[in-house]
PDB file of C-alpha atoms (C1' of nucleotides) in Angstrom:
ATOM      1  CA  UNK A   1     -12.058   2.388  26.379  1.00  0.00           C
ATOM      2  CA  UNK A   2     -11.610   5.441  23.929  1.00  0.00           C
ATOM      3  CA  UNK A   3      -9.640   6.226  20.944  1.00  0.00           C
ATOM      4  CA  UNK A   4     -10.303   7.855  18.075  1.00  0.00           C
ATOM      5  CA  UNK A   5     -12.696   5.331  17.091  1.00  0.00           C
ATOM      6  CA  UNK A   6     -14.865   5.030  20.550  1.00  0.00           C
ATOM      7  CA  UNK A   7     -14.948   8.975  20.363  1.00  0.00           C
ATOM      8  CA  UNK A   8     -16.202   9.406  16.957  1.00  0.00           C
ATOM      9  CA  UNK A   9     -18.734   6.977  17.650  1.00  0.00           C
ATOM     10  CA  UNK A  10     -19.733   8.991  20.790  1.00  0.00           C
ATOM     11  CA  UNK A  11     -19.607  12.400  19.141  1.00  0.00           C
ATOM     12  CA  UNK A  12     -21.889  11.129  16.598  1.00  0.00           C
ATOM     13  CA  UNK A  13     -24.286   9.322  18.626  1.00  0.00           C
ATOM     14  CA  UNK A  14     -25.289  12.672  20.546  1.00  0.00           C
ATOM     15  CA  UNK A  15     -23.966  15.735  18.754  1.00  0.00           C
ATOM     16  CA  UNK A  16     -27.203  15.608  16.202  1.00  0.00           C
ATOM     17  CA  UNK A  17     -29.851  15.402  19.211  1.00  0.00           C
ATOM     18  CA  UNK A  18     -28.005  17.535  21.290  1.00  0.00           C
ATOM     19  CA  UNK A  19     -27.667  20.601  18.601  1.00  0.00           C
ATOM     20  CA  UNK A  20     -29.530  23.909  19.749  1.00  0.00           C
ATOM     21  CA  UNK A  21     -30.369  22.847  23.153  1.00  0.00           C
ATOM     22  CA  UNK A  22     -30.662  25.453  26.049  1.00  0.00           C
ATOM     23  CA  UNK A  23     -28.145  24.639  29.000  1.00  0.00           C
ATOM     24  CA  UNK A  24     -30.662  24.322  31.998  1.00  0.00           C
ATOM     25  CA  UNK A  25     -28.145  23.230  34.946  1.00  0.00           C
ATOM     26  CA  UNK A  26     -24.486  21.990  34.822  1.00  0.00           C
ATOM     27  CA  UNK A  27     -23.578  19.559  37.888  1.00  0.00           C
ATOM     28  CA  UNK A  28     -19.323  18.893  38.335  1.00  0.00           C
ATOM     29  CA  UNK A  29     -18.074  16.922  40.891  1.00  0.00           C
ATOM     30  CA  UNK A  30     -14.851  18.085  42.568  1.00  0.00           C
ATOM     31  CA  UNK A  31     -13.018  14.523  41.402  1.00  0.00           C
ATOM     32  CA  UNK A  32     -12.438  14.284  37.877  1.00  0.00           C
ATOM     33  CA  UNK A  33      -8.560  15.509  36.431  1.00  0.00           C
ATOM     34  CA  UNK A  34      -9.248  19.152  36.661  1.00  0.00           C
ATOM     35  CA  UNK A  35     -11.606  21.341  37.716  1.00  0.00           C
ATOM     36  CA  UNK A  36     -14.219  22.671  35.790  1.00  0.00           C
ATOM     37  CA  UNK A  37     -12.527  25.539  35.238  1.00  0.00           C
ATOM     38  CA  UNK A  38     -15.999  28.004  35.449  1.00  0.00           C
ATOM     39  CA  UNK A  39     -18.811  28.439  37.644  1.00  0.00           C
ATOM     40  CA  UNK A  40     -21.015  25.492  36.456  1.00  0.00           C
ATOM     41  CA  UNK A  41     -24.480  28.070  37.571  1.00  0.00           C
ATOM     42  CA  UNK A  42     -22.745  30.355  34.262  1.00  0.00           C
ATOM     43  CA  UNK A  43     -23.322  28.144  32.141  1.00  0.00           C
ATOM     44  CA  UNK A  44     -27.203  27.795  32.416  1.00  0.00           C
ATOM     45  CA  UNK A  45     -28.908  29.759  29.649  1.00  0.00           C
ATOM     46  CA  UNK A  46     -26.261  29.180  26.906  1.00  0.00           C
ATOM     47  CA  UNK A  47     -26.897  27.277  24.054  1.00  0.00           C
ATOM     48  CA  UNK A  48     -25.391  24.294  22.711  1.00  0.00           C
ATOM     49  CA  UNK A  49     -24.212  25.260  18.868  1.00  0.00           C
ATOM     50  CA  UNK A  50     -22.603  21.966  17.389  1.00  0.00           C
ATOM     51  CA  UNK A  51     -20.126  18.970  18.894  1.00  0.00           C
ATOM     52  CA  UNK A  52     -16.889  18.589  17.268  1.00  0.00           C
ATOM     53  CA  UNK A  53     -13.488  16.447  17.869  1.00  0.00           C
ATOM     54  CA  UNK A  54      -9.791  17.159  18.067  1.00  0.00           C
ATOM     55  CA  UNK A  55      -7.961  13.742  18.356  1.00  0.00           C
ATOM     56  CA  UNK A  56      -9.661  12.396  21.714  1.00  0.00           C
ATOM     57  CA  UNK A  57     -11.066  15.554  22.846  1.00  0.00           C
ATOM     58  CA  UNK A  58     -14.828  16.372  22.493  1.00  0.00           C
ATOM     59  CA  UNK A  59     -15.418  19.861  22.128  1.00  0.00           C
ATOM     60  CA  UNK A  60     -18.937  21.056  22.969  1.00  0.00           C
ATOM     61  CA  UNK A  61     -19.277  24.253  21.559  1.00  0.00           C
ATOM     62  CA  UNK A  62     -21.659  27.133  23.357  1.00  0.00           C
ATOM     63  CA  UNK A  63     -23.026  30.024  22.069  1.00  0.00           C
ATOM     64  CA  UNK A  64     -19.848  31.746  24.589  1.00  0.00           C
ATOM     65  CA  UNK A  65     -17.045  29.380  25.627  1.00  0.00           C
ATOM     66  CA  UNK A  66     -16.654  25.675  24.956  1.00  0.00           C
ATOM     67  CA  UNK A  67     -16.633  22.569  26.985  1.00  0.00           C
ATOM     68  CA  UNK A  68     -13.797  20.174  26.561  1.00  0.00           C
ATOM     69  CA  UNK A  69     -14.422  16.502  27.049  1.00  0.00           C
ATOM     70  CA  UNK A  70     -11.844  13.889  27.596  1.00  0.00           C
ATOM     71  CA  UNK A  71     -13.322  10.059  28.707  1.00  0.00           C
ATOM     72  CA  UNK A  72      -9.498   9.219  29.837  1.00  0.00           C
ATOM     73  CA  UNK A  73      -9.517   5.539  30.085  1.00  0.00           C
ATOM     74  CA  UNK A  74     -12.478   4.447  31.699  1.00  0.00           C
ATOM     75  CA  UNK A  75     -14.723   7.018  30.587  1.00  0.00           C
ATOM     76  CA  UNK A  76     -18.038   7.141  28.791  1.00  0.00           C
ATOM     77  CA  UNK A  77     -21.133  10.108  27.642  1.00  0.00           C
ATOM     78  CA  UNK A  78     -24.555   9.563  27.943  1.00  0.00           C
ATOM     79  CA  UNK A  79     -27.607  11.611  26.653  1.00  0.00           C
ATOM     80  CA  UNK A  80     -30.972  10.896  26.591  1.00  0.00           C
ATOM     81  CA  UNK A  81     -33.726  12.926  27.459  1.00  0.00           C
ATOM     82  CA  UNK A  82     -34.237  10.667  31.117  1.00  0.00           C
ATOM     83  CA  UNK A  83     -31.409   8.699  32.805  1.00  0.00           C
ATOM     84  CA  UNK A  84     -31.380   6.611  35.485  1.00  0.00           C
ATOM     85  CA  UNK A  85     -30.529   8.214  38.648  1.00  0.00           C
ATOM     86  CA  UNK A  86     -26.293   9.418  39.077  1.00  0.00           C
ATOM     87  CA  UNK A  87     -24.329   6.624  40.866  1.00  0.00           C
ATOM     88  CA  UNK A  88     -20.792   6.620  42.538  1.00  0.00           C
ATOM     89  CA  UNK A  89     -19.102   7.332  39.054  1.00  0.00           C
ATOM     90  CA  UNK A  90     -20.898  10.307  37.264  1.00  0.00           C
ATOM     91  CA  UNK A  91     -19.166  13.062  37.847  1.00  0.00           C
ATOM     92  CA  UNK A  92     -20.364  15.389  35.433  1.00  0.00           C
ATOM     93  CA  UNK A  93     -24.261  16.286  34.175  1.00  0.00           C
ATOM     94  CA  UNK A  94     -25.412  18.960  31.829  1.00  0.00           C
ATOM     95  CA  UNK A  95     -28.749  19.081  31.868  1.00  0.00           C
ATOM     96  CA  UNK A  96     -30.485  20.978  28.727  1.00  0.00           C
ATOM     97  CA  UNK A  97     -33.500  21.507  27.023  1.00  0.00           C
ATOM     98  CA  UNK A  98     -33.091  19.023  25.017  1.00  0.00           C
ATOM     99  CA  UNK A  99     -31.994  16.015  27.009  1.00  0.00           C
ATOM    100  CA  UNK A 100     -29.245  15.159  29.807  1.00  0.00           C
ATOM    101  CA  UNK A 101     -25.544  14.710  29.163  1.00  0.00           C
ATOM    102  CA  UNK A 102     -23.474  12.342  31.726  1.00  0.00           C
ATOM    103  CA  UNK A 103     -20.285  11.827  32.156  1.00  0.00           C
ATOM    104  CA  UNK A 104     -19.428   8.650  33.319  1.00  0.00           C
ATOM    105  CA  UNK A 105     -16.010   7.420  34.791  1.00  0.00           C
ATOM    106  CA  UNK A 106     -14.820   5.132  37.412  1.00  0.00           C
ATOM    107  CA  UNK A 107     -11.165   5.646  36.884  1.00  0.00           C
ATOM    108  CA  UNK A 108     -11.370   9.812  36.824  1.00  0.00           C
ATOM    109  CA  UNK A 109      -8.669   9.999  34.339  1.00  0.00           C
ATOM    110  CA  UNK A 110     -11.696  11.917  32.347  1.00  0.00           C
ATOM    111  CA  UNK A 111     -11.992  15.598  32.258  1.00  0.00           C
ATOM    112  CA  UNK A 112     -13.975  17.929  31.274  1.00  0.00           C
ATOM    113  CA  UNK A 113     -12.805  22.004  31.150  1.00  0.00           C
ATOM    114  CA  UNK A 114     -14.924  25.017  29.624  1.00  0.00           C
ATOM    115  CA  UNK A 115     -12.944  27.549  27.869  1.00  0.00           C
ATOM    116  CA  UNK A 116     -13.862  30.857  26.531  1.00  0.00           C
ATOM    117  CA  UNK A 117     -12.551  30.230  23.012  1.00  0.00           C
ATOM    118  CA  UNK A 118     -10.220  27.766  21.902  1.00  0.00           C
ATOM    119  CA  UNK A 119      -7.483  30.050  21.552  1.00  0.00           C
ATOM    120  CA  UNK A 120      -8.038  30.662  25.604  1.00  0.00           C
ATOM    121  CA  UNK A 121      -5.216  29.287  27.644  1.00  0.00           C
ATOM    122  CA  UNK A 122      -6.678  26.436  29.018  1.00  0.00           C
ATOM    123  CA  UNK A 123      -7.837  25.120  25.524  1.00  0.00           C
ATOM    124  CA  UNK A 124      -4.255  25.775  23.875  1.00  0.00           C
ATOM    125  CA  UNK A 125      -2.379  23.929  26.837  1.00  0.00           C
ATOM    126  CA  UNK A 126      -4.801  20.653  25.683  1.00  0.00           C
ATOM    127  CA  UNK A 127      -4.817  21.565  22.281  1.00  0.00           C
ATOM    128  CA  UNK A 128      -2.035  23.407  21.414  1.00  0.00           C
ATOM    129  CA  UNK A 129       0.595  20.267  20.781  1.00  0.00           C
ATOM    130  CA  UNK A 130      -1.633  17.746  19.006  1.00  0.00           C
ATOM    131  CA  UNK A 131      -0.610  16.616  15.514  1.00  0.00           C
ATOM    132  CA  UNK A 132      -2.833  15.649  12.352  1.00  0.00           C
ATOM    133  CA  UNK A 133      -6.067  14.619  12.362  1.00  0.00           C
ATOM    134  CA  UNK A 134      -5.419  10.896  10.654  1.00  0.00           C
ATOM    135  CA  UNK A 135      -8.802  10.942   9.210  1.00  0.00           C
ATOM    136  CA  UNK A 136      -8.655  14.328   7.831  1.00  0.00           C
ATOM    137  CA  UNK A 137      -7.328  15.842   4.498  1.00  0.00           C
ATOM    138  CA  UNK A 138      -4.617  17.549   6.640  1.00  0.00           C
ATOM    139  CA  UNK A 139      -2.949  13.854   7.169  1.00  0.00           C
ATOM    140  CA  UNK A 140      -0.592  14.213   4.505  1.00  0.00           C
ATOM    141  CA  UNK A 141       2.089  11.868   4.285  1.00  0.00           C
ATOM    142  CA  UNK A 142       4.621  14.004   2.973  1.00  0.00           C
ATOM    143  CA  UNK A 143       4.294  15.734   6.450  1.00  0.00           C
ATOM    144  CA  UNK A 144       4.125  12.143   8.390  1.00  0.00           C
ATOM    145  CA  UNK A 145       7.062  11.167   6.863  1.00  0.00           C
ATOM    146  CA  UNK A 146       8.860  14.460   7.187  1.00  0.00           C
ATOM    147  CA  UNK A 147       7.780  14.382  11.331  1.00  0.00           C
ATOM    148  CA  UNK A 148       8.899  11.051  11.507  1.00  0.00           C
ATOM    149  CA  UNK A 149      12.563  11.191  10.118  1.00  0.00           C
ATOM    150  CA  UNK A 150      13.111  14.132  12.915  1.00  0.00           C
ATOM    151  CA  UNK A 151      12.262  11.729  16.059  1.00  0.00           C
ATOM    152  CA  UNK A 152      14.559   9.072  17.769  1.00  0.00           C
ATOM    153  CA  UNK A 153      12.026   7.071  19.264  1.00  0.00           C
ATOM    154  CA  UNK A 154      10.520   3.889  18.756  1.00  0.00           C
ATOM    155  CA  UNK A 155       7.434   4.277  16.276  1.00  0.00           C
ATOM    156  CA  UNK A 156       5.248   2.969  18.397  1.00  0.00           C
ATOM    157  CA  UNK A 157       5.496   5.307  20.906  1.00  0.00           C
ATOM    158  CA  UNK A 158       5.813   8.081  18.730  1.00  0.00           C
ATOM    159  CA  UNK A 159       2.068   7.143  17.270  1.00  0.00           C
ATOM    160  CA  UNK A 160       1.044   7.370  21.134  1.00  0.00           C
ATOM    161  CA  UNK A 161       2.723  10.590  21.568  1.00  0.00           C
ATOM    162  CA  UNK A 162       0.410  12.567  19.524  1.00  0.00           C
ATOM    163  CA  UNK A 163       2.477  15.167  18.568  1.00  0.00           C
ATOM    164  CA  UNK A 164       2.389  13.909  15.065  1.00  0.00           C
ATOM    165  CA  UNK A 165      -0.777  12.259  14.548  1.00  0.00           C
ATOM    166  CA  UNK A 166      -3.903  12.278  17.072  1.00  0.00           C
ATOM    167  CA  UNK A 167      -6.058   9.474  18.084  1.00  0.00           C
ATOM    168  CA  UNK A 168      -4.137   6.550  17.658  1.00  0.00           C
ATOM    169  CA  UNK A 169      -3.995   4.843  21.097  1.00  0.00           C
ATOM    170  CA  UNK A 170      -2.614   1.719  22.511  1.00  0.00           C
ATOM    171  CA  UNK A 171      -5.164  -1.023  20.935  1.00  0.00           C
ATOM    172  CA  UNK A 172      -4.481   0.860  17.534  1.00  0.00           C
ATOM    173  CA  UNK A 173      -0.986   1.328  17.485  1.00  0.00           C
ATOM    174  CA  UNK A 174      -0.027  -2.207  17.447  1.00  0.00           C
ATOM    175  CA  UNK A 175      -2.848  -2.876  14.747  1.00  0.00           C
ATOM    176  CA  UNK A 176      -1.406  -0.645  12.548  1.00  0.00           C
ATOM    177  CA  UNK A 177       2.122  -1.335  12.716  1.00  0.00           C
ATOM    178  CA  UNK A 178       0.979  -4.411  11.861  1.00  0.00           C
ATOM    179  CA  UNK A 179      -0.779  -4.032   9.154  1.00  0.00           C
ATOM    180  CA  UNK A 180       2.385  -1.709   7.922  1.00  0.00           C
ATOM    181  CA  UNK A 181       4.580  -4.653   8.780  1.00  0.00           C
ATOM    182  CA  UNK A 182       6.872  -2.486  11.038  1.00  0.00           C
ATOM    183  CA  UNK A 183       8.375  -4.111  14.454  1.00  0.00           C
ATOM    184  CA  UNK A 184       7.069  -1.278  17.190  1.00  0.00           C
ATOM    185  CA  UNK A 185      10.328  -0.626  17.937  1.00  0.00           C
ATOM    186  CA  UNK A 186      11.898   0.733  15.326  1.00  0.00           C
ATOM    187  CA  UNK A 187      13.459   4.258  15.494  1.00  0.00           C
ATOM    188  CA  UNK A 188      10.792   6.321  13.561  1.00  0.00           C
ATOM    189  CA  UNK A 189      13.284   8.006  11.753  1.00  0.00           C
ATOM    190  CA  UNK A 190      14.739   4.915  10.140  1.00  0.00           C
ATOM    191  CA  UNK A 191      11.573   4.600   8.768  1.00  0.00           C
ATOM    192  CA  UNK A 192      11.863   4.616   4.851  1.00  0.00           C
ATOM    193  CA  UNK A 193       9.280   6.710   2.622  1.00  0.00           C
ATOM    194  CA  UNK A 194       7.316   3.378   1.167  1.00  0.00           C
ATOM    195  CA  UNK A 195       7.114   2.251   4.672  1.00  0.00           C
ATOM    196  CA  UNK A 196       6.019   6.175   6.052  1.00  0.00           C
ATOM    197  CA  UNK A 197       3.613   5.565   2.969  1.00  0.00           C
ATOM    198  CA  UNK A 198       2.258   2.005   4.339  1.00  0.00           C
ATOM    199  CA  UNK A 199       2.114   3.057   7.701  1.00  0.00           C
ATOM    200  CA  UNK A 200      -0.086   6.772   6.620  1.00  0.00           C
ATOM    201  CA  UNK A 201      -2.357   4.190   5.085  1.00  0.00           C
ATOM    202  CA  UNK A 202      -2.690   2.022   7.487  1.00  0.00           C
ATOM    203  CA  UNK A 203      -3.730   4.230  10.620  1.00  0.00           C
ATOM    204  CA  UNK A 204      -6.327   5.935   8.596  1.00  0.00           C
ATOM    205  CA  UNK A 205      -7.440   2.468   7.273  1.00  0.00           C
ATOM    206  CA  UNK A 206      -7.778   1.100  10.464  1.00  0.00           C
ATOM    207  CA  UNK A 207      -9.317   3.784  12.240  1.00  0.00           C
ATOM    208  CA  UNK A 208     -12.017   4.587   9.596  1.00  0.00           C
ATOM    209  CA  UNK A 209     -13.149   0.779   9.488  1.00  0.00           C
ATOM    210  CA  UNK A 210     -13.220   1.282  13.285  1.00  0.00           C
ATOM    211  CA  UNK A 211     -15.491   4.089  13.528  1.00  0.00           C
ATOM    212  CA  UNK A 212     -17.533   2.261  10.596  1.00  0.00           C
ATOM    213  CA  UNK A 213     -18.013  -0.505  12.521  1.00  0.00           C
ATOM    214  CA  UNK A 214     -19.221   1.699  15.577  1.00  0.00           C
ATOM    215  CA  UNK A 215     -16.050   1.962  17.944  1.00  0.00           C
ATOM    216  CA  UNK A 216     -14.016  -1.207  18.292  1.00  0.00           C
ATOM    217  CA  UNK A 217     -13.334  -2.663  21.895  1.00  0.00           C
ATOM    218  CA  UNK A 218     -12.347  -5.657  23.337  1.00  0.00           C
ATOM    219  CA  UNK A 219     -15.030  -5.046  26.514  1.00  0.00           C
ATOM    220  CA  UNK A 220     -18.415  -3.713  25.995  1.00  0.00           C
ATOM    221  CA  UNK A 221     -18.148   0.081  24.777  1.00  0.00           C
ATOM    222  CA  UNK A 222     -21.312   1.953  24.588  1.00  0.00           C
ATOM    223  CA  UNK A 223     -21.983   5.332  22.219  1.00  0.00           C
ATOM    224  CA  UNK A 224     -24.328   8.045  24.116  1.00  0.00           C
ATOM    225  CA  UNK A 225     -27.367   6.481  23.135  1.00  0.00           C
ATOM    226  CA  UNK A 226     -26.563   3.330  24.598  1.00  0.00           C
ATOM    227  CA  UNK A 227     -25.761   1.313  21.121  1.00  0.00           C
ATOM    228  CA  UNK A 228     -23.009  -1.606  21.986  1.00  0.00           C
ATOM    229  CA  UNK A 229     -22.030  -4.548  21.234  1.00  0.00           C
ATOM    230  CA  UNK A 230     -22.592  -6.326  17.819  1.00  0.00           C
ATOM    231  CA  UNK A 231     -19.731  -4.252  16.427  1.00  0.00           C
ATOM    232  CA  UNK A 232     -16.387  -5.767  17.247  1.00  0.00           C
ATOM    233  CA  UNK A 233     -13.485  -5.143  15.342  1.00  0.00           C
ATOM    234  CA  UNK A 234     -11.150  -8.609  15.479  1.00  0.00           C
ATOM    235  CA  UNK A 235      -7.741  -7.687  16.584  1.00  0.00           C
ATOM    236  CA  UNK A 236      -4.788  -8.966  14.752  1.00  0.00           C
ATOM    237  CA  UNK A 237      -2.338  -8.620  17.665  1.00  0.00           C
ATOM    238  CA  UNK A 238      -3.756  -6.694  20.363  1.00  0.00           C
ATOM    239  CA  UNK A 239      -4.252  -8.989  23.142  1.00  0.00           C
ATOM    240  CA  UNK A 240      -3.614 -11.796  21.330  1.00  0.00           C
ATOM    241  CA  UNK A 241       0.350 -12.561  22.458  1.00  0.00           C
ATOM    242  CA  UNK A 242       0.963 -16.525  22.619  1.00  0.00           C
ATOM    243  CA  UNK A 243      -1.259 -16.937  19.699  1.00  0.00           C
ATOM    244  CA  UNK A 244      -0.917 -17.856  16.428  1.00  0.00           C
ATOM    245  CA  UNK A 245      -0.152 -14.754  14.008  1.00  0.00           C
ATOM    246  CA  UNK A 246      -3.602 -14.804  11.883  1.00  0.00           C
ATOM    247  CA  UNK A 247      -1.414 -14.528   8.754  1.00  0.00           C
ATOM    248  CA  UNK A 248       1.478 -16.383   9.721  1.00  0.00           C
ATOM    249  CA  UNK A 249       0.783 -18.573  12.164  1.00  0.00           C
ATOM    250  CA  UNK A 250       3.491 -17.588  14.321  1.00  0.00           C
ATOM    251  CA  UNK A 251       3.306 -16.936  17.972  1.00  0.00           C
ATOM    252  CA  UNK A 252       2.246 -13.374  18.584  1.00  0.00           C
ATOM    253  CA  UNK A 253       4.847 -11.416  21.264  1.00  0.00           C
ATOM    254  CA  UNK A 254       4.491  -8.499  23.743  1.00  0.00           C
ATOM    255  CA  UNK A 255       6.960  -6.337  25.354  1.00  0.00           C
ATOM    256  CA  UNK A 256       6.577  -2.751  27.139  1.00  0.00           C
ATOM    257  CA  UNK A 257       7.390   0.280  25.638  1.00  0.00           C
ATOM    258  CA  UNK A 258       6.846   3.116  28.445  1.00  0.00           C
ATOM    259  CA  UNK A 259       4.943   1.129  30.815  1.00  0.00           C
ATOM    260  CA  UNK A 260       2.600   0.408  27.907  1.00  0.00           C
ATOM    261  CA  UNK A 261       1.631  -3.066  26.812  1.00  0.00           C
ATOM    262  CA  UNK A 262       2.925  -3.584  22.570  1.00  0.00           C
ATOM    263  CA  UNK A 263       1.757  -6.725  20.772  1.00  0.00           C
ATOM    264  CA  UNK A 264       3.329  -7.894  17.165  1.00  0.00           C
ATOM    265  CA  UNK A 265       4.216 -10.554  15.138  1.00  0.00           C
ATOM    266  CA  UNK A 266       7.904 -11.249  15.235  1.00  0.00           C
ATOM    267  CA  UNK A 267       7.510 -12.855  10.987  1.00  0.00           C
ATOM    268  CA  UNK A 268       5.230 -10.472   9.645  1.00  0.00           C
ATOM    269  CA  UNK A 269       6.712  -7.348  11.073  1.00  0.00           C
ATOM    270  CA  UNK A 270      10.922  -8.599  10.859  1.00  0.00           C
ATOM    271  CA  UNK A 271      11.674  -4.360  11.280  1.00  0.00           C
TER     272      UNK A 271
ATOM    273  C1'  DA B   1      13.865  19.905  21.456  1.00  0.00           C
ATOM    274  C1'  DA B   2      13.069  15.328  22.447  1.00  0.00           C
ATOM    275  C1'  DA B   3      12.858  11.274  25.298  1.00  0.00           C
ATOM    276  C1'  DA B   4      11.931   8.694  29.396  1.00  0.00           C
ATOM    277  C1'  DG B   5       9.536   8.144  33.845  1.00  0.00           C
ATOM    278  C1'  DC B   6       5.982   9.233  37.027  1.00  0.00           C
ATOM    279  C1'  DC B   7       1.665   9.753  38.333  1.00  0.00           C
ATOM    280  C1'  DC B   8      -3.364  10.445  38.652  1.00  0.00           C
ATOM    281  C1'  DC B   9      -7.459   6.406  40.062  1.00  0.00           C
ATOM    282  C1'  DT B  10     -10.626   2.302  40.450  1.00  0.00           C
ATOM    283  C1'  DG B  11     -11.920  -2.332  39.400  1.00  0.00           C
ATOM    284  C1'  DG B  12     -11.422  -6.835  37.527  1.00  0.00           C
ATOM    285  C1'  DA B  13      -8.596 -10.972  36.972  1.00  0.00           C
ATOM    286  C1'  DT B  14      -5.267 -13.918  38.842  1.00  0.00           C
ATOM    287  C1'  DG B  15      -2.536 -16.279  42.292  1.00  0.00           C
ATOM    288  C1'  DC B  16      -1.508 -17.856  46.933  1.00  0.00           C
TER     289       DC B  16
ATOM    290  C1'  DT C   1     -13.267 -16.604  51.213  1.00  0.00           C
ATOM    291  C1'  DG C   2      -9.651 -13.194  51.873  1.00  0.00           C
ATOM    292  C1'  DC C   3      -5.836 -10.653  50.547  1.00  0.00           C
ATOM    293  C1'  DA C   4      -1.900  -9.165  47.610  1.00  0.00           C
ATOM    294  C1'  DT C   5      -0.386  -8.226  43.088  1.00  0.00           C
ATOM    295  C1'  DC C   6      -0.736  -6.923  38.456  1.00  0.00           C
ATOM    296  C1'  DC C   7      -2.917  -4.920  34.697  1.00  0.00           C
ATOM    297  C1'  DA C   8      -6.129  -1.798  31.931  1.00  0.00           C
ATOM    298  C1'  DG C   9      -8.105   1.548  25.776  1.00  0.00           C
ATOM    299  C1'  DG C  10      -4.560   8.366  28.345  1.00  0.00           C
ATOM    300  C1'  DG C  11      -1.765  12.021  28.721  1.00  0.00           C
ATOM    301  C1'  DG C  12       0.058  16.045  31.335  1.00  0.00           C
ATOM    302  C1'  DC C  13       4.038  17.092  34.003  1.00  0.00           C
ATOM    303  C1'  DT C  14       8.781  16.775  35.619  1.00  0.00           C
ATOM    304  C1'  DT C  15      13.242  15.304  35.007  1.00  0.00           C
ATOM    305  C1'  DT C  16      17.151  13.934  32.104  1.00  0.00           C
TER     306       DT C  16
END
DNA sequence: AAAAGCCCCTGGATGC
DNA sequence: TGCATCCAGGGGCTTT
């Protein structure tokens, strides 16, 4: 379910309530991406300081260490002070002073890795390569543009990449090239700077109406305290190939790009 | 250095 | 109804 969107919406549906809590117990199961990476019984007795976000990464920050958070595909947080009992897919549960925290994920592409500081090695190796925040003041477009003309690959898959910009996942990706009117597979570097410009705008345009709106999804997406549904952000192409364009009118196409699905609109987006 | 593939895993939809 | 196949919102790792 998650990009940038779906995990903004998470972070701030928790980190609030979840602020100055006292780590009571930490439960991992052995099946998520990676271990834990720390004896879950160390953990009791530290504090929760503040939840932050680097691209889709949650990081829960302790009063020593960090927790790292990834939902992967499939994955989701809860917290609430009660939750129904665990079933086949929670794999992880912090249980605090404050309330319980779940992980839940049926596909275990999720992770979640405590570090002693961010600049620890396990933090850098999932932190280390990812590129501007796209809703941040460090999302300059000078520097997209720049990062751009250097790469070969089809734009598309250098949004997914996240090497130059974070958060921008599949759903995303093809919304904002779009709304640039750029064909996915153009080489990024033949991008020109009024189109680098339309595109910077763009991504952070759709992804702060999508975190507005509470996390867009196709399928029911859920924030930690359980809020869903009534937000739904109307896709112009995801999804949608064999339908008319909802500018246009023509018929919407997909193709893969590295075993991903990309949807656009052969009029509207002619490069 | 960058690009392209591979793979991790389960579940739901579709087709025979 | 049963079974096979394909597809899904991610991303680290290995190989070119």
């Amino acid at each position: 379910m998650p990009e940038l969107p779906e995990v903004e919406v998470t972070r701030l549906s928790f980190a609030f309530d979840i602020a100055g809590a006292i780590i009571i117990s930490v439960r991992m199961g052995k099946s998520l991406r990676w271990p834990l990476g720390c004896c879950p019984a160390q953990l009791a007795g530290r504090s929760v300081l503040a939840v932050r976000r680097r691209g889709k990464y949650l990081l829960v920050d302790l009063d020593h260490g960090l927790l790292l958070v990834h939902l992967g595909m499939s994955g989701s947080l809860s917290f609430a002070r009660r939750l129904p009992p665990a079933g086949a897919h929670d794999h992880f549960e912090m249980v605090t002073t404050q309330g319980t925290l779940r992980l839940t994920d049926p596909r275990r592409f999720g992770a979640v890795v405590y570090a002693d500081s961010e600049d620890a090695p396990q933090a850098r190796k999932l932190l280390g390569k990812l590129g501007m925040e796209p809703l941040s003041d460090v999302f300059d477009v000078d520097r997209f543009h720049a990062a751009l003309k250097r790469r070969k690959a089809a734009i598309k898959q250098v949004l997914l990449a996240g090497d130059v910009v974070v958060g921008v996942g599949n759903i995303y990706a093809s919304e904002a090239l779009f709304m640039a009117g750029i064909r996915p597979t153009l080489s990024a570097g033949r991008l020109s700077r009024p189109r680098s410009v339309k595109l910077h705008a763009a991504i952070g345009d759709v992804l702060a109406r999508a975190v507005a709106k509470g996390g867009s999804t196709l399928r029911n997406f859920s924030s930690a305290n359980g809020d869903s549904g009534h937000f739904q952000l109307e896709a112009m192409v995801y999804a949608r190939q064999g339908q008319p364009c909802r500018v246009c009118g023509t018929s919407i196409k997909t193709l893969r790009q590295g075993q991903r699905s990309t949807f656009y609109c052969p009029h509207c987006q002619k490069a």
